DNA sequence: TTGAAAGCGATACCAG
DNA sequence: CTGGTATCGCTTTCAA
């Protein structure tokens, strides 16, 4: 028997003593998996109630070797985008009876370290965009913590010799033939070495980008525009790179000018944009578009991406993304990995939709899509 | 010595063996607080690196009796409001070297249970608005987990006999004389029984509401409006109740019609609003205002509250709240409690500002404020 | 059904 | 400085 220091917390020992049983029995009625005599269970429950006992997560976690918590890492929560993704994620993770830890990597000097630390307190992790290098991801996955990637190209590094994926080059960038839907391929199956490569086993989930980009491009062409400009840093975002690539598939080469990902980025780019004198500006996301629109005062047709709340009020033509579903779906994929319900990697792509409003210019008789 | 099962995780025992030292020594170089010979430290560090060892948070937490994590509970992350609060919170909590757990209580059937559960995995908790009843809050605080309340009236229940605060009645609702700045009062000091009452020891932090409400009311009066309507459920939100009260201090009685807290709530209330035929509608928050504006098509002057991103693009007259700071400040107050740096309760009120745009109607020559 | 005891993976006190 | 060891609070065999 242990000594029961009447200190702060009431432990399972206190309950056991109060109920006149062993801690094993208390644990049993707590977990409810092993049969316990009704009378005993009643006494235990009574003791628990009287003592206002709450089992220690730390103790339980250590014994069960699990955290009952999932994490999610995103670049920044400032924009409306990730807030929605996180909401969707929290929604299903909580429903699954687990807690959710969040981490914004934006601007933190030691992002890798923080992500590693986070990985140490969860049973599974969702990583959004380029929040950390591939090697860190592979390392975490290899350590046994399931990982799901959102809005990010699949990790390509091989275990033990992780390396960066080039400058966020989307699949098929240099080789169009390689654009086959990754969801069909099964890397794990084809592993020549027969060794499980953690990198290729990581699930990914993205919003469809290329097709919407093409739709958007065609719509703009319908307006009669011929000179375009892509505003946003395509080398820092997988999504931006794909969007840029998509519009080029229809428009041919489209010059791009990088800028910060927020409204300020769009405002600041106004001069450069004017210098290019384009017929229309395709912005990487709504915030950039909104900022630019504000700075140009509607003198040039502009489109955004994401369809954030403000886009509707600003009359911004954009592409709607299922942000909430992105997070929710990621939570589900991750859970399948945590529970071991699935071992084969999945790479999902969620549908998006072109939303035409007024910012792209007057619409004669053109219908949407 | 323990048996070293070559299982999944590498523990401190593995490192100790590899380095040829005791786990105590490994722990020492890990914590870095106790002196260790340079040579020994080097060997340990080497072993740690080779084994890619990462100390278990669960093990450490159990031994240290702390989680190194803080939590935050908000009603819903859907609106732009709480996303900002959470961002501010995460920002400073991470800076403090701790992790952050989030929980959205919205629509969850067992909110109290989930909050209690969360309380069991953190060293401190921030509760936003009316996410759980006072008794739960008091219970948590009494259990030793510091709590900070955001946008919520101070808990009034007495330990052991918790009860609800009436229908979200703001301080001074029935007794104007009691409106003295609570930050000056020191409940703990005045505790007649001499017993620490956990309820009154809970820190609170709010955005200033009444003064801004009065400013807004006066501005509306300046427009020449005389018949007003307050749109929003003042019985479900402390902030709404205060705002409504503030405008009444200037406008006299103002009828209110309750509605959901989002855009849909505003849209749905359009008919009822029209039936009242008011000169202007003062909405509890921007989303409601935006929804109503959409439904009424600008036929009636409208104002919001919060100054979310979309408000700017919709030309909505509103009151700006320092949402980010609300979260950041809460994190700081909480940390002072966790570290024990402060034991006296604090009740802070952050300044807000009236932002006049076009939704309240044409401005002849009137200046702002 | 129930109890005793062996961990789970650290921390930290107590001797050497 | 360093090693041995007693916790921390709970889960889970192994016997009874």
XYZ file of C-alpha atoms (C1' of nucleotides) in Angstrom:
770
model
C 0.000 0.000 0.000
C 1.131 3.496 -0.671
C 1.186 6.374 1.717
C -1.683 8.739 1.105
C -0.394 12.226 1.533
C -3.459 14.403 1.939
C -1.926 16.805 -0.579
C -3.659 18.590 -3.438
C -4.813 15.966 -5.822
C -7.029 13.064 -4.974
C -5.696 9.927 -6.593
C -6.964 6.505 -7.329
C -5.513 5.425 -3.998
C -7.770 7.768 -2.092
C -10.777 6.439 -3.882
C -9.710 2.864 -3.266
C -9.266 3.462 0.436
C -12.560 5.329 0.717
C -14.398 2.526 -1.043
C -12.545 -0.160 0.810
C -11.213 -1.829 -2.325
C -7.951 -2.039 -4.230
C -6.846 0.463 -6.803
C -7.141 -2.280 -9.378
C -10.838 -2.451 -8.740
C -11.246 1.276 -8.922
C -9.452 1.224 -12.228
C -11.790 -1.494 -13.406
C -14.976 0.387 -12.705
C -13.341 3.440 -14.226
C -12.477 1.703 -17.472
C -15.615 -0.389 -17.382
C -14.127 -3.154 -19.461
C -13.758 -5.825 -16.795
C -16.764 -7.111 -14.828
C -17.115 -5.770 -11.299
C -19.799 -6.696 -8.799
C -22.632 -4.216 -8.826
C -22.333 -3.474 -5.139
C -18.600 -2.856 -5.332
C -19.023 -0.667 -8.379
C -21.614 1.366 -6.548
C -19.334 1.933 -3.575
C -16.491 2.943 -5.846
C -18.623 5.336 -7.818
C -19.842 6.823 -4.598
C -16.311 7.359 -3.372
C -15.372 8.904 -6.688
C -18.251 11.323 -6.476
C -17.638 12.254 -2.862
C -13.961 12.819 -3.439
C -14.572 14.601 -6.738
C -11.947 12.359 -8.193
C -10.699 12.830 -11.727
C -8.139 10.351 -13.025
C -4.800 11.838 -13.963
C -4.255 11.973 -17.680
C -0.545 11.841 -17.145
C -0.738 8.673 -15.099
C -3.190 7.069 -17.421
C -1.319 8.144 -20.497
C 1.928 6.783 -19.229
C 0.373 3.445 -18.415
C -1.549 3.201 -21.663
C 1.296 4.625 -23.683
C -0.949 7.024 -25.483
C -1.984 10.666 -25.240
C -5.555 10.595 -26.449
C -4.728 13.816 -28.230
C -4.014 14.917 -31.776
C -2.102 17.917 -33.004
C -2.258 20.266 -35.953
C 0.369 22.659 -37.207
C -0.432 25.552 -39.496
C 1.597 28.540 -40.669
C -0.586 31.207 -39.154
C -4.090 31.507 -37.874
C -4.395 35.130 -38.836
C -6.021 34.540 -42.156
C -9.541 33.132 -42.238
C -8.248 30.095 -44.106
C -6.543 28.064 -41.426
C -9.009 29.050 -38.772
C -11.584 27.148 -40.785
C -9.318 24.182 -41.307
C -8.589 24.016 -37.605
C -12.256 24.285 -36.799
C -13.065 21.350 -39.033
C -10.245 19.397 -37.501
C -11.159 20.140 -33.906
C -14.718 19.263 -34.676
C -14.068 15.648 -35.602
C -11.130 15.053 -33.294
C -13.262 16.078 -30.338
C -16.048 13.885 -31.610
C -13.536 11.055 -31.585
C -13.036 11.672 -27.890
C -9.571 13.122 -28.156
C -8.087 16.529 -27.385
C -6.482 18.790 -29.941
C -3.232 20.688 -29.640
C -2.474 23.518 -32.037
C 0.752 25.122 -33.087
C 1.282 28.072 -35.349
C 4.701 27.873 -36.919
C 4.634 31.320 -38.404
C 7.611 33.420 -37.608
C 8.858 31.090 -34.894
C 12.582 30.720 -35.082
C 12.587 27.116 -33.933
C 9.651 25.695 -35.817
C 11.237 22.256 -36.273
C 11.915 21.977 -32.591
C 8.424 23.048 -31.678
C 6.885 20.595 -34.078
C 9.052 17.787 -32.715
C 8.008 18.744 -29.234
C 4.369 18.721 -30.280
C 4.851 15.321 -31.888
C 5.922 14.104 -28.474
C 2.595 14.914 -26.901
C 0.163 13.510 -29.427
C -0.842 10.249 -31.022
C -1.061 11.772 -34.447
C -0.278 15.001 -36.237
C -1.593 17.050 -39.141
C 0.832 19.351 -40.856
C -0.411 22.157 -43.090
C 1.554 23.556 -45.975
C 5.248 24.003 -45.664
C 5.505 24.421 -41.927
C 8.591 22.243 -41.571
C 11.100 20.513 -43.803
C 10.590 17.062 -45.172
C 13.277 15.561 -43.045
C 11.500 16.577 -39.895
C 8.280 15.087 -41.209
C 9.974 11.843 -42.103
C 11.687 11.728 -38.755
C 8.407 12.164 -36.923
C 6.608 9.618 -39.035
C 9.478 7.193 -38.552
C 9.284 7.656 -34.812
C 5.846 6.124 -34.930
C 3.608 9.187 -34.871
C 1.131 9.069 -37.770
C 1.208 12.184 -39.916
C -1.250 13.613 -42.424
C -0.268 16.437 -44.706
C -2.650 19.178 -45.809
C -2.080 21.417 -48.804
C 1.343 20.067 -49.375
C 3.072 17.928 -51.922
C 3.675 14.363 -50.768
C 6.973 13.962 -49.021
C 9.491 12.414 -51.359
C 12.509 11.943 -49.160
C 13.622 8.431 -48.475
C 13.940 7.276 -44.910
C 17.342 7.912 -43.456
C 18.324 10.318 -46.182
C 15.649 12.952 -46.094
C 16.017 15.854 -48.455
C 13.871 18.780 -49.426
C 11.434 18.620 -52.243
C 12.541 21.251 -54.696
C 11.084 24.726 -54.600
C 7.569 23.498 -53.924
C 7.357 22.045 -57.395
C 3.990 20.398 -57.824
C 3.909 16.869 -59.128
C 4.278 16.878 -62.864
C 5.791 20.303 -63.010
C 8.564 19.317 -65.336
C 7.029 16.105 -66.477
C 3.332 16.426 -67.344
C 3.167 12.676 -67.840
C 3.693 12.145 -64.143
C 0.460 13.947 -63.338
C -1.502 10.732 -62.971
C -3.830 10.895 -60.015
C -1.647 9.910 -57.088
C -4.665 8.497 -55.336
C -4.562 5.592 -57.719
C -0.930 4.760 -57.213
C 0.086 2.731 -54.215
C 3.677 3.554 -53.387
C 3.816 1.129 -50.503
C 2.886 -1.687 -52.820
C 5.510 -0.818 -55.356
C 8.348 -0.334 -52.928
C 11.130 -2.131 -54.771
C 13.393 -2.511 -51.794
C 10.604 -4.174 -49.890
C 11.387 -1.858 -47.017
C 8.622 0.306 -45.671
C 9.557 3.843 -46.540
C 7.881 6.141 -44.016
C 8.033 9.059 -46.394
C 5.827 7.462 -48.983
C 3.438 6.145 -46.411
C 2.334 9.570 -45.319
C -1.237 10.486 -46.193
C -1.919 13.760 -47.937
C -5.048 15.719 -48.585
C -5.374 18.702 -50.841
C -7.986 20.901 -52.395
C -8.228 20.583 -56.144
C -6.239 23.410 -57.692
C -5.359 22.857 -61.339
C -8.834 22.285 -62.727
C -10.271 25.315 -60.948
C -7.347 27.335 -62.126
C -8.125 26.343 -65.666
C -11.790 27.227 -65.199
C -10.806 30.573 -63.841
C -8.406 31.137 -66.705
C -11.046 30.331 -69.299
C -13.514 32.644 -67.645
C -11.010 35.454 -67.765
C -10.323 34.711 -71.391
C -14.060 35.015 -71.973
C -13.837 38.551 -70.660
C -11.502 39.245 -73.509
C -8.437 39.681 -71.339
C -5.145 38.645 -72.829
C -2.382 39.960 -70.573
C -2.299 38.369 -67.156
C -0.297 38.520 -63.992
C -0.179 36.030 -61.139
C 0.263 37.686 -57.776
C 1.714 35.577 -54.957
C 4.810 33.650 -54.008
C 4.571 30.359 -55.867
C 7.827 29.114 -54.441
C 6.612 29.214 -50.874
C 3.250 27.545 -51.245
C 2.348 24.289 -52.847
C -1.154 25.551 -53.511
C 0.051 28.737 -55.147
C 2.408 26.775 -57.351
C -0.392 24.535 -58.501
C -2.722 27.421 -59.144
C -0.140 29.225 -61.177
C 0.530 26.090 -63.133
C -3.153 25.560 -63.750
C -3.766 28.985 -65.238
C -0.723 28.582 -67.432
C -2.149 25.434 -68.886
C -4.802 27.631 -70.445
C -3.170 31.030 -70.660
C 0.328 30.008 -71.634
C 3.090 31.747 -69.789
C 1.884 34.087 -67.071
C 4.386 36.295 -65.281
C 4.234 36.130 -61.540
C 5.218 38.618 -58.895
C 5.714 37.333 -55.370
C 4.312 39.078 -52.313
C 3.336 38.426 -48.717
C 0.299 36.226 -48.191
C -1.907 38.840 -46.553
C -3.779 42.000 -47.442
C -0.702 44.060 -46.843
C 1.106 41.914 -49.381
C -1.502 42.775 -51.982
C -1.474 46.462 -51.164
C 2.290 46.616 -51.300
C 2.349 45.004 -54.714
C 0.053 47.578 -56.290
C 2.822 49.594 -57.907
C 4.584 46.617 -59.381
C 1.283 45.367 -60.702
C 0.505 48.684 -62.341
C 3.899 48.660 -63.966
C 2.993 45.400 -65.660
C -0.286 46.896 -66.850
C -2.080 43.556 -67.080
C -5.647 43.088 -68.288
C -6.353 41.081 -65.152
C -4.554 39.963 -62.011
C -4.944 36.440 -60.696
C -4.094 36.506 -57.016
C -2.966 33.451 -55.088
C -5.513 33.977 -52.351
C -8.345 36.285 -51.356
C -6.410 38.340 -48.883
C -3.843 39.361 -51.450
C -6.646 40.100 -53.898
C -8.533 42.164 -51.351
C -5.443 44.156 -50.512
C -4.622 44.784 -54.132
C -8.210 45.729 -54.945
C -8.147 48.238 -52.162
C -4.940 49.754 -53.454
C -5.998 49.881 -57.086
C -9.502 50.985 -56.340
C -11.057 48.590 -58.788
C -9.163 50.004 -61.755
C -8.032 46.548 -62.767
C -9.880 43.198 -62.845
C -8.822 40.967 -59.975
C -9.538 37.440 -58.811
C -8.706 35.688 -55.558
C -8.811 32.200 -54.121
C -10.434 30.570 -51.058
C -13.678 32.525 -50.893
C -13.212 33.859 -47.407
C -16.093 35.698 -45.790
C -14.888 39.124 -46.844
C -14.701 38.038 -50.479
C -18.461 37.980 -50.722
C -18.818 41.518 -49.446
C -16.024 42.752 -51.665
C -17.609 41.141 -54.716
C -14.454 39.166 -55.328
C -14.421 36.513 -58.015
C -12.645 33.568 -56.464
C -12.469 29.815 -56.070
C -14.248 28.259 -53.139
C -12.318 25.748 -51.112
C -13.830 23.267 -48.672
C -11.589 24.422 -45.839
C -13.619 22.928 -43.066
C -13.775 19.584 -44.839
C -10.062 19.697 -45.419
C -9.527 19.725 -41.675
C -12.300 17.274 -40.937
C -11.154 14.807 -43.545
C -7.571 15.064 -42.339
C -8.761 14.197 -38.852
C -10.475 11.122 -40.172
C -7.508 9.937 -42.203
C -5.284 10.475 -39.216
C -7.564 8.541 -36.934
C -7.544 5.585 -39.265
C -3.789 5.561 -38.919
C -3.806 5.966 -35.165
C -6.262 3.173 -34.611
C -4.478 1.118 -37.203
C -7.664 0.711 -39.195
C -5.740 1.450 -42.375
C -2.113 0.990 -43.274
C -2.096 1.907 -46.936
C -1.423 5.544 -47.713
C -4.145 7.712 -49.141
C -3.825 10.920 -51.084
C -7.123 12.713 -51.346
C -8.097 15.724 -53.381
C -11.197 17.680 -52.423
C -13.263 19.493 -55.042
C -13.340 23.263 -55.371
C -15.629 25.593 -57.277
C -15.277 28.780 -59.250
C -17.331 31.603 -57.756
C -17.871 34.455 -60.140
C -18.665 37.882 -58.766
C -17.879 41.358 -59.938
C -14.189 41.910 -59.340
C -13.184 40.263 -62.604
C -15.007 42.906 -64.568
C -18.427 43.410 -66.180
C -20.203 40.325 -67.409
C -21.927 40.842 -70.786
C -23.823 37.608 -71.226
C -21.296 35.179 -70.005
C -22.583 32.455 -67.672
C -20.486 31.002 -64.904
C -18.560 27.933 -65.979
C 18.295 -1.896 -13.365
C 15.367 -2.279 -15.689
C 15.027 -4.625 -18.573
C 15.452 -2.855 -21.883
C 12.871 -4.222 -24.245
C 14.025 -3.206 -27.713
C 10.488 -2.086 -28.410
C 9.335 1.042 -30.228
C 10.366 3.974 -28.126
C 13.842 4.674 -26.955
C 13.801 5.658 -23.315
C 16.156 7.274 -20.907
C 17.313 3.779 -19.955
C 18.542 3.111 -23.461
C 20.480 6.335 -23.497
C 21.950 5.600 -20.080
C 23.123 2.184 -21.153
C 24.544 3.463 -24.422
C 26.467 6.180 -22.630
C 27.500 3.913 -19.819
C 25.957 6.050 -17.105
C 22.897 5.982 -14.872
C 19.534 7.351 -15.865
C 19.981 9.944 -13.168
C 22.945 11.338 -15.030
C 21.128 11.342 -18.323
C 18.326 13.216 -16.668
C 20.838 15.697 -15.335
C 22.347 16.582 -18.676
C 18.836 16.738 -20.055
C 17.605 19.226 -17.493
C 20.953 20.985 -17.335
C 20.399 22.245 -13.814
C 22.858 20.036 -11.955
C 26.579 20.077 -12.828
C 27.845 17.138 -14.862
C 31.403 16.514 -15.990
C 32.028 17.768 -19.484
C 33.202 14.397 -20.724
C 30.198 12.550 -19.319
C 27.842 15.130 -20.718
C 29.420 14.736 -24.123
C 28.982 10.972 -24.084
C 25.372 11.310 -23.025
C 24.615 13.857 -25.671
C 26.231 11.619 -28.213
C 24.093 8.682 -27.165
C 21.010 10.864 -27.283
C 21.805 11.947 -30.799
C 22.642 8.467 -32.050
C 19.522 6.998 -30.554
C 17.403 9.970 -31.668
C 16.057 10.036 -28.165
C 13.235 12.336 -27.185
C 12.140 12.339 -23.562
C 8.577 11.245 -22.960
C 6.301 14.100 -22.031
C 4.072 11.711 -20.186
C 6.887 10.392 -18.045
C 8.269 13.807 -17.422
C 4.886 15.282 -16.758
C 4.014 12.644 -14.234
C 7.277 13.126 -12.392
C 7.117 16.913 -12.471
C 3.406 16.957 -11.811
C 2.755 19.415 -14.568
C 1.646 19.393 -18.186
C 3.534 22.309 -19.633
C 0.366 23.044 -21.555
C -2.471 25.551 -21.365
C -5.990 25.270 -22.666
C -8.590 27.597 -24.091
C -12.294 27.009 -24.520
C -14.423 29.077 -26.855
C -17.986 28.680 -28.097
C -17.136 28.308 -31.765
C -14.251 29.084 -34.016
C -16.454 29.672 -37.016
C -16.701 33.385 -36.622
C -13.582 35.472 -37.164
C -13.749 36.653 -33.581
C -12.511 33.696 -31.594
C -10.034 32.674 -34.223
C -8.263 35.926 -33.474
C -8.493 35.457 -29.735
C -7.062 31.972 -30.032
C -4.291 33.226 -32.257
C -3.281 35.827 -29.710
C -3.423 33.224 -26.990
C -1.403 30.614 -28.861
C 1.121 33.256 -29.708
C 2.125 34.037 -26.147
C 1.577 30.592 -24.692
C 3.977 29.147 -27.252
C 6.400 31.920 -26.509
C 6.208 30.845 -22.887
C 7.366 27.413 -23.963
C 4.098 25.642 -23.400
C 1.641 23.874 -25.681
C -1.943 24.934 -26.239
C -5.013 22.766 -26.273
C -8.225 24.087 -27.770
C -11.815 23.110 -27.289
C -14.876 24.430 -29.013
C -17.871 23.950 -26.792
C -20.399 24.886 -29.422
C -23.188 22.439 -29.839
C -21.454 19.721 -27.878
C -23.900 17.936 -25.690
C -21.413 17.301 -22.909
C -19.592 20.597 -22.766
C -19.059 20.476 -18.988
C -17.540 17.026 -19.217
C -15.268 18.020 -22.054
C -14.109 21.100 -20.230
C -13.404 19.091 -17.094
C -11.477 16.613 -19.164
C -9.498 19.434 -20.708
C -8.821 20.865 -17.290
C -7.211 17.553 -16.461
C -4.576 17.926 -19.111
C -3.424 21.475 -18.615
C -1.778 23.676 -16.035
C -4.142 26.530 -16.675
C -7.292 27.298 -18.606
C -8.916 30.228 -20.364
C -12.664 30.165 -20.727
C -14.403 32.406 -23.224
C -17.928 33.653 -22.818
C -20.531 31.373 -21.412
C -19.054 28.048 -22.429
C -19.846 26.345 -19.147
C -21.770 27.044 -15.971
C -20.274 28.814 -13.025
C -20.251 25.736 -10.881
C -18.003 23.941 -13.310
C -15.667 26.895 -13.368
C -15.545 27.080 -9.610
C -14.990 23.364 -9.382
C -12.072 23.523 -11.780
C -10.536 26.504 -10.076
C -10.966 24.818 -6.719
C -9.226 21.729 -8.006
C -6.121 23.823 -8.390
C -6.184 24.653 -12.089
C -5.869 28.419 -12.590
C -8.646 29.872 -14.713
C -8.955 33.147 -16.582
C -12.278 34.282 -17.991
C -12.650 36.184 -21.239
C -15.716 38.154 -22.195
C -17.616 36.940 -19.230
C -18.923 38.386 -16.039
C -16.883 37.454 -12.994
C -18.043 34.264 -11.379
C -20.129 35.036 -8.336
C -20.844 31.636 -6.922
C -19.378 30.783 -3.556
C -17.261 27.708 -3.223
C -19.274 24.662 -2.341
C -22.569 26.212 -3.296
C -22.084 27.302 -6.849
C -25.047 28.822 -8.615
C -25.604 30.495 -11.917
C -25.245 34.160 -12.357
C -28.633 35.362 -13.480
C -29.404 35.752 -17.147
C -26.017 37.171 -17.993
C -26.750 40.321 -16.116
C -23.748 42.617 -16.372
C -22.345 44.063 -13.223
C -24.329 47.067 -12.154
C -27.340 46.123 -14.162
C -29.752 46.707 -11.360
C -27.468 48.753 -9.204
C -25.545 51.412 -11.100
C -23.633 52.221 -7.960
C -21.936 48.863 -8.092
C -20.292 49.720 -11.373
C -17.076 50.836 -9.741
C -14.049 49.529 -11.588
C -13.655 46.014 -10.270
C -9.959 46.144 -10.994
C -9.584 48.347 -7.983
C -11.482 46.142 -5.631
C -9.712 43.256 -4.026
C -12.273 40.620 -3.152
C -9.680 38.300 -1.669
C -8.682 41.007 0.743
C -12.204 41.707 1.818
C -13.255 38.117 2.247
C -15.145 38.368 5.534
C -14.992 34.691 6.306
C -11.264 34.767 5.892
C -11.616 31.727 3.692
C -10.225 31.872 0.194
C -13.215 31.781 -2.104
C -12.053 30.343 -5.413
C -14.884 31.992 -7.277
C -13.781 35.486 -6.470
C -10.162 34.713 -7.125
C -10.697 34.059 -10.802
C -9.174 36.609 -13.150
C -11.311 38.114 -15.870
C -10.541 40.116 -18.937
C -13.037 41.903 -21.100
C -13.200 44.381 -23.925
C -14.713 47.687 -22.956
C -18.368 47.672 -23.998
C -20.471 50.304 -22.288
C -18.476 53.376 -23.244
C -18.235 52.344 -26.884
C -21.918 51.564 -26.876
C -22.614 55.061 -25.661
C -20.341 56.544 -28.312
C -22.121 54.546 -30.943
C -25.502 55.606 -29.606
C -24.556 59.268 -29.676
C -23.274 58.961 -33.192
C -26.559 57.453 -34.279
C -28.411 60.221 -32.529
C -26.310 62.657 -34.509
C -27.702 61.107 -37.676
C -31.069 62.182 -36.479
C -32.344 58.683 -35.802
C -34.783 58.253 -32.942
C -36.247 54.780 -33.178
C -33.750 52.020 -32.549
C -33.618 48.274 -32.363
C -30.950 46.061 -30.830
C -30.460 42.835 -32.745
C -28.935 39.928 -30.847
C -29.524 37.657 -27.894
C -28.537 39.674 -24.843
C -29.393 36.844 -22.498
C -26.836 34.487 -23.956
C -23.840 36.774 -24.151
C -22.275 38.925 -21.516
C -20.883 41.227 -24.167
C -24.224 41.634 -25.879
C -25.884 42.408 -22.591
C -23.340 45.111 -21.855
C -23.627 46.603 -25.303
C -27.361 46.749 -25.096
C -27.113 48.331 -21.694
C -24.638 50.889 -22.959
C -26.786 52.118 -25.794
C -29.755 52.376 -23.476
C -27.808 54.667 -21.211
C -27.966 57.178 -24.035
C -30.975 56.134 -26.041
C -33.325 55.206 -23.250
C -35.207 52.000 -23.717
C -34.296 50.134 -26.869
C -36.280 47.068 -27.875
C -34.212 44.028 -28.654
C -34.895 41.046 -30.809
C -32.796 37.942 -30.242
C -31.261 35.952 -33.074
C -28.439 33.523 -33.790
C -24.929 34.934 -33.576
C -23.987 34.473 -37.217
C -24.853 35.914 -40.608
C -27.754 33.561 -40.938
C -29.102 34.923 -37.682
C -29.085 38.414 -39.146
C -30.654 37.340 -42.400
C -33.367 35.435 -40.619
C -34.262 38.438 -38.509
C -34.847 40.730 -41.477
C -38.617 40.397 -41.445
C -38.968 40.988 -37.736
C -36.704 43.987 -38.038
C -38.755 45.457 -40.862
C -41.880 44.989 -38.802
C -40.372 47.232 -36.151
C -39.533 49.841 -38.787
C -36.632 51.322 -36.814
C -34.536 54.286 -37.916
C -31.416 52.230 -37.275
C -30.496 48.750 -36.125
C -27.694 48.196 -33.647
C -26.470 44.638 -34.067
C -24.654 42.719 -31.367
C -21.835 41.751 -33.683
C -20.618 42.188 -37.252
C -21.814 38.881 -38.542
C -25.379 39.563 -37.560
C -25.084 43.043 -39.032
C -23.627 41.702 -42.260
C -26.378 39.151 -42.596
C -29.080 41.691 -41.923
C -27.535 44.196 -44.304
C -27.536 41.564 -46.996
C -31.182 40.791 -46.396
C -32.339 44.379 -46.220
C -30.148 45.533 -49.072
C -29.038 48.657 -47.281
C -32.569 49.984 -46.913
C -32.004 50.574 -43.208
C -29.001 51.968 -41.309
C -27.106 49.218 -39.521
C -24.143 48.968 -37.178
C -22.151 45.985 -36.005
C -19.506 45.165 -33.440
C -16.006 43.634 -33.544
C -14.730 45.032 -36.836
C -14.033 41.710 -38.473
C -12.242 41.698 -41.807
C -15.418 41.606 -43.861
C -16.755 44.675 -42.064
C -14.285 46.884 -43.833
C -15.294 45.646 -47.251
C -18.958 45.902 -46.411
C -18.553 49.471 -45.176
C -19.959 48.489 -41.829
C -19.915 50.998 -38.990
C -18.789 49.047 -35.983
C -16.699 48.990 -32.826
C -13.197 47.622 -33.045
C -12.157 45.136 -30.423
C -8.591 44.144 -29.619
C -9.326 40.451 -30.083
C -5.739 39.359 -30.444
C -4.760 41.250 -27.327
C -7.654 39.753 -25.442
C -6.156 36.310 -26.020
C -2.588 37.410 -25.497
C -3.374 39.229 -22.290
C -5.355 36.293 -20.984
C -2.345 34.078 -21.599
C -0.199 36.426 -19.579
C -2.617 36.648 -16.678
C -2.920 32.904 -16.670
C 0.798 32.396 -16.663
C 1.192 34.636 -13.655
C -1.200 32.340 -11.860
C 0.464 29.163 -13.025
C 3.900 30.289 -12.003
C 2.488 31.724 -8.843
C 3.916 35.132 -9.636
C 0.620 36.695 -8.612
C -2.062 35.582 -6.237
C -4.376 38.556 -6.208
C -7.179 38.478 -8.758
C -7.163 40.912 -11.620
C -10.081 42.064 -13.739
C -8.900 43.868 -16.829
C -10.850 45.787 -19.405
C -9.281 46.441 -22.794
C -10.139 49.580 -24.782
C -12.265 49.516 -27.916
C -12.897 52.111 -30.586
C -15.818 53.255 -32.665
C -15.175 52.814 -36.388
C -17.511 54.817 -38.528
C -18.118 53.750 -42.092
C -21.097 53.978 -44.366
C -23.622 51.459 -43.109
C -25.039 53.807 -40.530
C -26.201 56.181 -43.221
C -24.934 59.307 -44.987
C -22.706 61.599 -42.984
C -23.465 65.291 -43.491
C -20.645 66.956 -41.636
C -20.497 64.812 -38.558
C -17.036 63.793 -37.357
C -16.322 60.464 -35.717
C -16.723 60.441 -31.968
C -14.598 -10.866 -8.756
C -10.825 -8.988 -6.516
C -6.059 -7.967 -4.784
C -0.973 -7.746 -5.161
C 2.521 -6.237 -7.838
C 5.044 -5.104 -12.007
C 5.663 -1.751 -15.030
C 5.194 3.005 -18.099
C 9.346 6.989 -18.492
C 10.940 10.557 -16.262
C 12.627 13.503 -11.786
C 15.046 14.191 -7.654
C 16.573 13.045 -3.048
C 20.182 10.548 -0.627
C 24.424 8.635 -0.206
C 28.963 7.803 -1.830
C 30.041 14.630 -9.822
C 27.476 10.135 -10.084
C 24.638 5.987 -9.000
C 20.709 3.850 -6.660
C 16.088 4.273 -5.804
C 11.741 6.016 -4.309
C 8.075 8.239 -6.219
C 4.311 10.188 -9.742
C -0.879 7.983 -10.865
C -2.759 4.608 -13.477
C -3.278 0.020 -16.314
C -2.783 -4.659 -16.521
C -1.248 -9.353 -15.839
C -1.104 -13.160 -12.475
C -3.026 -15.513 -8.758
C -6.171 -16.373 -5.402
